mmCIF file of C-alpha atoms in Angstrom:
data_model
loop_
_atom_site.group_PDB
_atom_site.id
_atom_site.type_symbol
_atom_site.label_atom_id
_atom_site.label_comp_id
_atom_site.label_asym_id
_atom_site.label_seq_id
_atom_site.Cartn_x
_atom_site.Cartn_y
_atom_site.Cartn_z
ATOM 1 C CA MET I 3 -58.033 -27.811 -55.039
ATOM 2 C CA SER I 4 -56.366 -24.567 -54.005
ATOM 3 C CA ASP I 5 -58.273 -21.299 -53.576
ATOM 4 C CA PRO I 6 -56.673 -18.580 -55.831
ATOM 5 C CA ALA I 7 -57.873 -15.763 -53.525
ATOM 6 C CA ARG I 8 -56.295 -17.324 -50.472
ATOM 7 C CA ALA I 9 -53.105 -17.974 -52.343
ATOM 8 C CA THR I 10 -52.951 -14.285 -53.368
ATOM 9 C CA GLN I 11 -53.512 -13.189 -49.718
ATOM 10 C CA ALA I 12 -50.774 -15.521 -48.539
ATOM 11 C CA ALA I 13 -48.363 -14.130 -51.107
ATOM 12 C CA ALA I 14 -49.107 -10.539 -50.045
ATOM 13 C CA ALA I 15 -48.892 -11.450 -46.370
ATOM 14 C CA GLY I 16 -45.345 -12.739 -46.742
ATOM 15 C CA PRO I 17 -43.621 -9.353 -47.437
ATOM 16 C CA LEU I 18 -46.005 -7.601 -45.015
ATOM 17 C CA SER I 19 -45.102 -10.019 -42.214
ATOM 18 C CA ARG I 20 -41.413 -9.484 -42.863
ATOM 19 C CA LEU I 21 -41.904 -5.695 -42.777
ATOM 20 C CA VAL I 22 -43.782 -5.839 -39.450
ATOM 21 C CA ALA I 23 -41.096 -8.069 -37.988
ATOM 22 C CA TRP I 24 -38.381 -5.669 -39.152
ATOM 23 C CA VAL I 25 -40.172 -2.663 -37.644
ATOM 24 C CA LYS I 26 -40.557 -4.437 -34.335
ATOM 25 C CA ARG I 27 -36.789 -4.910 -34.186
ATOM 26 C CA ILE I 28 -36.090 -1.168 -34.538
ATOM 27 C CA PRO I 29 -35.307 0.460 -31.130
ATOM 28 C CA THR I 30 -38.023 2.866 -30.065
ATOM 29 C CA GLY I 31 -35.602 5.789 -29.852
ATOM 30 C CA TRP I 32 -34.825 5.511 -33.569
ATOM 31 C CA PHE I 33 -38.360 6.397 -34.573
ATOM 32 C CA ALA I 34 -37.900 10.027 -33.383
ATOM 33 C CA SER I 35 -34.767 10.364 -35.491
ATOM 34 C CA ILE I 36 -36.449 8.854 -38.519
ATOM 35 C CA LEU I 37 -39.488 11.109 -38.199
ATOM 36 C CA THR I 38 -37.299 14.171 -37.633
ATOM 37 C CA GLY I 39 -35.346 13.378 -40.800
ATOM 38 C CA LEU I 40 -38.527 12.967 -42.798
ATOM 39 C CA PHE I 41 -39.901 16.247 -41.417
ATOM 40 C CA LEU I 42 -36.756 18.167 -42.324
ATOM 41 C CA ALA I 43 -36.681 16.634 -45.776
ATOM 42 C CA VAL I 44 -40.273 17.638 -46.462
ATOM 43 C CA THR I 45 -39.680 21.095 -44.938
ATOM 44 C CA ALA I 46 -36.638 21.635 -47.163
ATOM 45 C CA ALA I 47 -38.709 20.757 -50.219
ATOM 46 C CA PHE I 48 -41.126 23.568 -49.356
ATOM 47 C CA GLY I 49 -38.566 26.277 -48.681
ATOM 48 C CA GLY I 50 -37.293 25.487 -45.213
ATOM 49 C CA LEU I 51 -38.431 26.482 -41.785
ATOM 50 C CA ALA I 52 -40.066 29.897 -41.569
ATOM 51 C CA PRO I 53 -38.282 32.318 -39.179
ATOM 52 C CA VAL I 54 -40.015 33.097 -35.902
ATOM 53 C CA ALA I 55 -41.666 36.500 -36.109
ATOM 54 C CA GLU I 56 -40.075 39.104 -33.891
ATOM 55 C CA ALA I 57 -42.095 41.592 -31.905
ATOM 56 C CA ALA I 58 -42.247 44.990 -33.536
ATOM 57 C CA VAL I 59 -40.193 47.713 -31.829
ATOM 58 C CA ALA I 60 -42.184 50.928 -31.753
ATOM 59 C CA PRO I 61 -40.386 54.310 -31.982
ATOM 60 C CA LEU I 62 -41.067 56.666 -29.077
ATOM 61 C CA GLU I 63 -40.702 60.381 -28.722
ATOM 62 C CA VAL I 64 -38.544 61.735 -25.896
ATOM 63 C CA GLY I 65 -40.732 61.739 -22.768
ATOM 64 C CA GLU I 66 -43.382 59.475 -24.312
ATOM 65 C CA ALA I 67 -44.367 56.569 -22.086
ATOM 66 C CA GLN I 68 -44.266 52.936 -23.121
ATOM 67 C CA ASP I 69 -47.000 51.192 -21.132
ATOM 68 C CA GLY I 70 -46.619 47.469 -20.418
ATOM 69 C CA ALA I 71 -48.240 45.014 -18.030
ATOM 70 C CA GLN I 72 -45.355 45.486 -15.557
ATOM 71 C CA LEU I 73 -44.079 49.028 -16.069
ATOM 72 C CA SER I 74 -44.765 52.350 -17.712
ATOM 73 C CA VAL I 75 -41.436 53.839 -18.822
ATOM 74 C CA ALA I 76 -40.755 57.296 -20.231
ATOM 75 C CA VAL I 77 -37.166 58.274 -21.113
ATOM 76 C CA GLU I 78 -36.650 61.998 -20.515
ATOM 77 C CA ARG I 79 -32.946 62.789 -20.972
ATOM 78 C CA ALA I 80 -29.495 61.347 -21.553
ATOM 79 C CA VAL I 81 -26.677 63.097 -19.685
ATOM 80 C CA LEU I 82 -22.916 62.489 -19.693
ATOM 81 C CA PHE I 83 -20.923 62.885 -16.458
ATOM 82 C CA ASP I 84 -17.256 62.530 -15.620
ATOM 83 C CA SER I 85 -18.453 60.588 -12.580
ATOM 84 C CA PHE I 86 -21.765 60.260 -10.766
ATOM 85 C CA PRO I 87 -21.247 58.764 -7.266
ATOM 86 C CA GLU I 88 -24.467 60.394 -6.018
ATOM 87 C CA ALA I 89 -26.344 58.023 -8.306
ATOM 88 C CA GLY I 90 -24.165 55.048 -7.460
ATOM 89 C CA ALA I 91 -22.078 55.130 -10.685
ATOM 90 C CA TYR I 92 -18.304 55.363 -10.182
ATOM 91 C CA ALA I 93 -16.165 56.045 -13.225
ATOM 92 C CA GLU I 94 -12.463 55.213 -13.147
ATOM 93 C CA GLU I 95 -9.691 56.612 -15.329
ATOM 94 C CA GLY I 96 -10.687 56.305 -18.983
ATOM 95 C CA GLU I 97 -14.368 56.028 -18.196
ATOM 96 C CA ARG I 98 -17.416 58.293 -17.926
ATOM 97 C CA VAL I 99 -21.018 57.852 -16.807
ATOM 98 C CA LEU I 100 -23.936 57.958 -19.215
ATOM 99 C CA ALA I 101 -27.065 58.579 -17.173
ATOM 100 C CA LEU I 102 -30.737 58.463 -18.240
ATOM 101 C CA LEU I 103 -33.456 60.398 -16.492
ATOM 102 C CA VAL I 104 -36.559 58.222 -16.696
ATOM 103 C CA THR I 105 -40.030 58.305 -15.217
ATOM 104 C CA VAL I 106 -41.220 54.846 -14.227
ATOM 105 C CA GLU I 107 -44.534 53.641 -12.853
ATOM 106 C CA ASN I 108 -45.182 50.190 -11.451
ATOM 107 C CA ARG I 109 -48.340 48.959 -13.200
ATOM 108 C CA TRP I 110 -48.441 45.636 -11.352
ATOM 109 C CA SER I 111 -50.329 44.979 -8.113
ATOM 110 C CA LYS I 112 -47.229 44.349 -5.994
ATOM 111 C CA PRO I 113 -44.084 46.352 -5.173
ATOM 112 C CA LEU I 114 -41.189 45.875 -7.594
ATOM 113 C CA LEU I 115 -37.486 46.194 -6.967
ATOM 114 C CA SER I 116 -35.866 48.453 -9.575
ATOM 115 C CA SER I 117 -32.296 47.213 -9.252
ATOM 116 C CA HIS I 118 -31.786 43.478 -9.798
ATOM 117 C CA GLY I 119 -35.368 43.516 -10.996
ATOM 118 C CA ALA I 120 -37.855 45.528 -13.011
ATOM 119 C CA VAL I 121 -35.981 48.598 -14.308
ATOM 120 C CA GLU I 122 -32.675 46.754 -14.639
ATOM 121 C CA GLN I 123 -34.421 44.398 -17.090
ATOM 122 C CA ALA I 124 -36.402 47.101 -18.848
ATOM 123 C CA LEU I 125 -33.696 49.452 -20.221
ATOM 124 C CA ARG I 126 -30.771 48.870 -22.557
ATOM 125 C CA LEU I 127 -28.514 51.177 -24.608
ATOM 126 C CA ASP I 128 -27.856 50.806 -28.310
ATOM 127 C CA GLY I 129 -25.257 52.587 -30.435
ATOM 128 C CA VAL I 130 -22.501 53.085 -27.806
ATOM 129 C CA THR I 131 -20.021 50.196 -27.928
ATOM 130 C CA ALA I 132 -20.249 46.422 -28.216
ATOM 131 C CA ASP I 133 -19.520 46.065 -24.534
ATOM 132 C CA VAL I 134 -22.128 48.630 -23.448
ATOM 133 C CA ASP I 135 -24.913 47.863 -25.907
ATOM 134 C CA GLY I 136 -27.331 45.396 -24.340
ATOM 135 C CA ALA I 137 -25.583 45.489 -20.945
ATOM 136 C CA GLU I 138 -27.378 45.905 -17.633
ATOM 137 C CA PRO I 139 -27.232 49.399 -16.013
ATOM 138 C CA SER I 140 -24.390 50.005 -13.610
ATOM 139 C CA ALA I 141 -26.620 51.777 -11.090
ATOM 140 C CA ILE I 142 -30.222 52.904 -10.495
ATOM 141 C CA ALA I 143 -31.201 55.625 -8.021
ATOM 142 C CA ARG I 144 -34.135 57.899 -7.234
ATOM 143 C CA LEU I 145 -33.669 61.449 -8.471
ATOM 144 C CA ASP I 146 -35.235 63.129 -5.445
ATOM 145 C CA ASP I 147 -33.408 61.408 -2.559
ATOM 146 C CA ALA I 148 -30.658 59.346 -4.275
ATOM 147 C CA THR I 149 -31.945 56.060 -2.847
ATOM 148 C CA PHE I 150 -30.037 53.276 -4.597
ATOM 149 C CA GLY I 151 -32.061 50.468 -6.168
ATOM 150 C CA PRO I 152 -35.398 51.753 -4.846
ATOM 151 C CA TRP I 153 -38.644 49.788 -4.542
ATOM 152 C CA LEU I 154 -41.448 50.895 -6.838
ATOM 153 C CA GLN I 155 -44.890 50.971 -5.280
ATOM 154 C CA PRO I 156 -47.926 50.110 -7.448
ATOM 155 C CA GLY I 157 -49.374 53.119 -9.263
ATOM 156 C CA VAL I 158 -46.806 55.590 -7.902
ATOM 157 C CA PRO I 159 -44.577 57.253 -10.579
ATOM 158 C CA ALA I 160 -40.924 57.717 -9.717
ATOM 159 C CA ASP I 161 -38.198 59.769 -11.355
ATOM 160 C CA LEU I 162 -35.077 57.596 -11.590
ATOM 161 C CA VAL I 163 -31.498 57.996 -12.744
ATOM 162 C CA VAL I 164 -30.349 54.920 -14.589
ATOM 163 C CA SER I 165 -26.567 54.928 -15.268
ATOM 164 C CA TRP I 166 -23.978 53.042 -17.280
ATOM 165 C CA VAL I 167 -20.197 53.354 -16.883
ATOM 166 C CA VAL I 168 -18.847 53.666 -20.435
ATOM 167 C CA PRO I 169 -15.420 54.172 -22.095
ATOM 168 C CA GLU I 170 -14.759 57.899 -22.299
ATOM 169 C CA THR I 171 -14.091 57.674 -26.033
ATOM 170 C CA SER I 172 -17.310 55.770 -26.781
ATOM 171 C CA ILE I 173 -19.739 58.696 -26.702
ATOM 172 C CA GLN I 174 -19.504 62.465 -26.465
ATOM 173 C CA VAL I 175 -21.825 65.367 -25.649
ATOM 174 C CA GLY I 176 -24.032 65.981 -28.711
ATOM 175 C CA ASP I 177 -23.867 62.372 -29.921
ATOM 176 C CA PRO I 178 -27.095 60.441 -30.548
ATOM 177 C CA VAL I 179 -27.930 57.439 -28.401
ATOM 178 C CA SER I 180 -30.765 54.937 -28.683
ATOM 179 C CA VAL I 181 -32.516 53.587 -25.621
ATOM 180 C CA VAL I 182 -34.359 50.295 -25.917
ATOM 181 C CA VAL I 183 -37.370 49.685 -23.680
ATOM 182 C CA ARG I 184 -38.144 46.035 -22.958
ATOM 183 C CA GLU I 185 -41.204 44.345 -21.504
ATOM 184 C CA ALA I 186 -41.045 41.205 -19.339
ATOM 185 C CA THR I 187 -43.623 38.402 -19.070
ATOM 186 C CA LEU I 188 -45.212 37.353 -15.791
ATOM 187 C CA GLU I 189 -44.396 33.735 -14.949
ATOM 188 C CA ILE I 190 -46.484 31.975 -12.320
ATOM 189 C CA GLY I 191 -45.050 28.890 -10.626
ATOM 190 C CA GLN I 192 -46.985 25.655 -10.171
ATOM 191 C CA GLY I 193 -45.680 24.743 -6.724
ATOM 192 C CA LEU I 194 -47.412 24.706 -3.362
ATOM 193 C CA THR I 195 -46.753 28.407 -3.049
ATOM 194 C CA SER I 196 -47.441 30.842 -5.843
ATOM 195 C CA ASP I 197 -44.058 31.936 -7.219
ATOM 196 C CA GLU I 198 -44.613 34.956 -9.469
ATOM 197 C CA ARG I 199 -41.761 36.593 -11.316
ATOM 198 C CA TRP I 200 -41.183 38.720 -14.411
ATOM 199 C CA VAL I 201 -38.987 36.987 -16.979
ATOM 200 C CA SER I 202 -37.900 36.942 -20.622
ATOM 201 C CA PRO I 203 -37.879 40.706 -21.385
ATOM 202 C CA GLN I 204 -38.334 41.538 -25.054
ATOM 203 C CA ALA I 205 -37.644 44.832 -26.850
ATOM 204 C CA THR I 206 -40.936 46.621 -27.533
ATOM 205 C CA ALA I 207 -39.947 50.270 -28.066
ATOM 206 C CA SER I 208 -36.961 52.590 -28.570
ATOM 207 C CA VAL I 209 -36.290 56.259 -28.189
ATOM 208 C CA ASP I 210 -33.476 58.319 -29.731
ATOM 209 C CA LEU I 211 -31.892 61.110 -27.693
ATOM 210 C CA VAL I 212 -29.011 63.554 -27.985
ATOM 211 C CA VAL I 213 -26.507 63.354 -25.136
ATOM 212 C CA ALA I 214 -26.311 66.456 -22.947
ATOM 213 C CA ALA I 215 -23.453 67.643 -20.741
ATOM 214 C CA GLY I 216 -23.696 66.917 -17.019
ATOM 215 C CA GLY I 217 -20.262 67.974 -15.697
ATOM 216 C CA ASP I 218 -18.176 66.049 -13.228
ATOM 217 C CA ARG I 219 -20.783 65.295 -10.545
ATOM 218 C CA GLY I 220 -24.300 66.059 -9.357
ATOM 219 C CA GLY I 221 -27.817 65.146 -10.478
ATOM 220 C CA ALA I 222 -29.342 65.287 -13.917
ATOM 221 C CA GLU I 223 -30.102 68.938 -14.158
#
């Protein structure tokens, strides 16, 4: 005499066994695609992926310092020159030099190189031209002795001239210009030696200035 309960279990086990066998035949790599598709479908049903929040960019007054873990940066002036070889910026025909006078202090515990390093990452222009906005400075020099690309010692403020070579029609004396101050993040390597470097600079502050006249050569007066 057959057992009705066992017969019911056997009937249910048939489709389940076939499902398990089918799943076992699916290549492992397909599961990621299947799960990704399910995730996106569910996400779309609830309004899509939320945008990543961007760091707030704080407005600064002229001469006000933006203090970060790596640098303290205060933008003092923006000056337009016909050329500025003393600061390492050479303008050709159809170009001029837009120079910023900035006070920078290294807030880290080790010396930092300004050019190809800390200050070059920290400052960007906005509101000039598409080619200039967001571009690295053309030159960085100390204001007092015109040393190009100087080292910044910890805790020692330095007055620097940070310059961009720009099209002569892109900006004029009296025009406004916005300077974006960015902060980098300290990355520490996991190798046998400790490799520390500042990477991934993000805009944290901006300051608006009016461009002053600087003549054809000389320092930011």
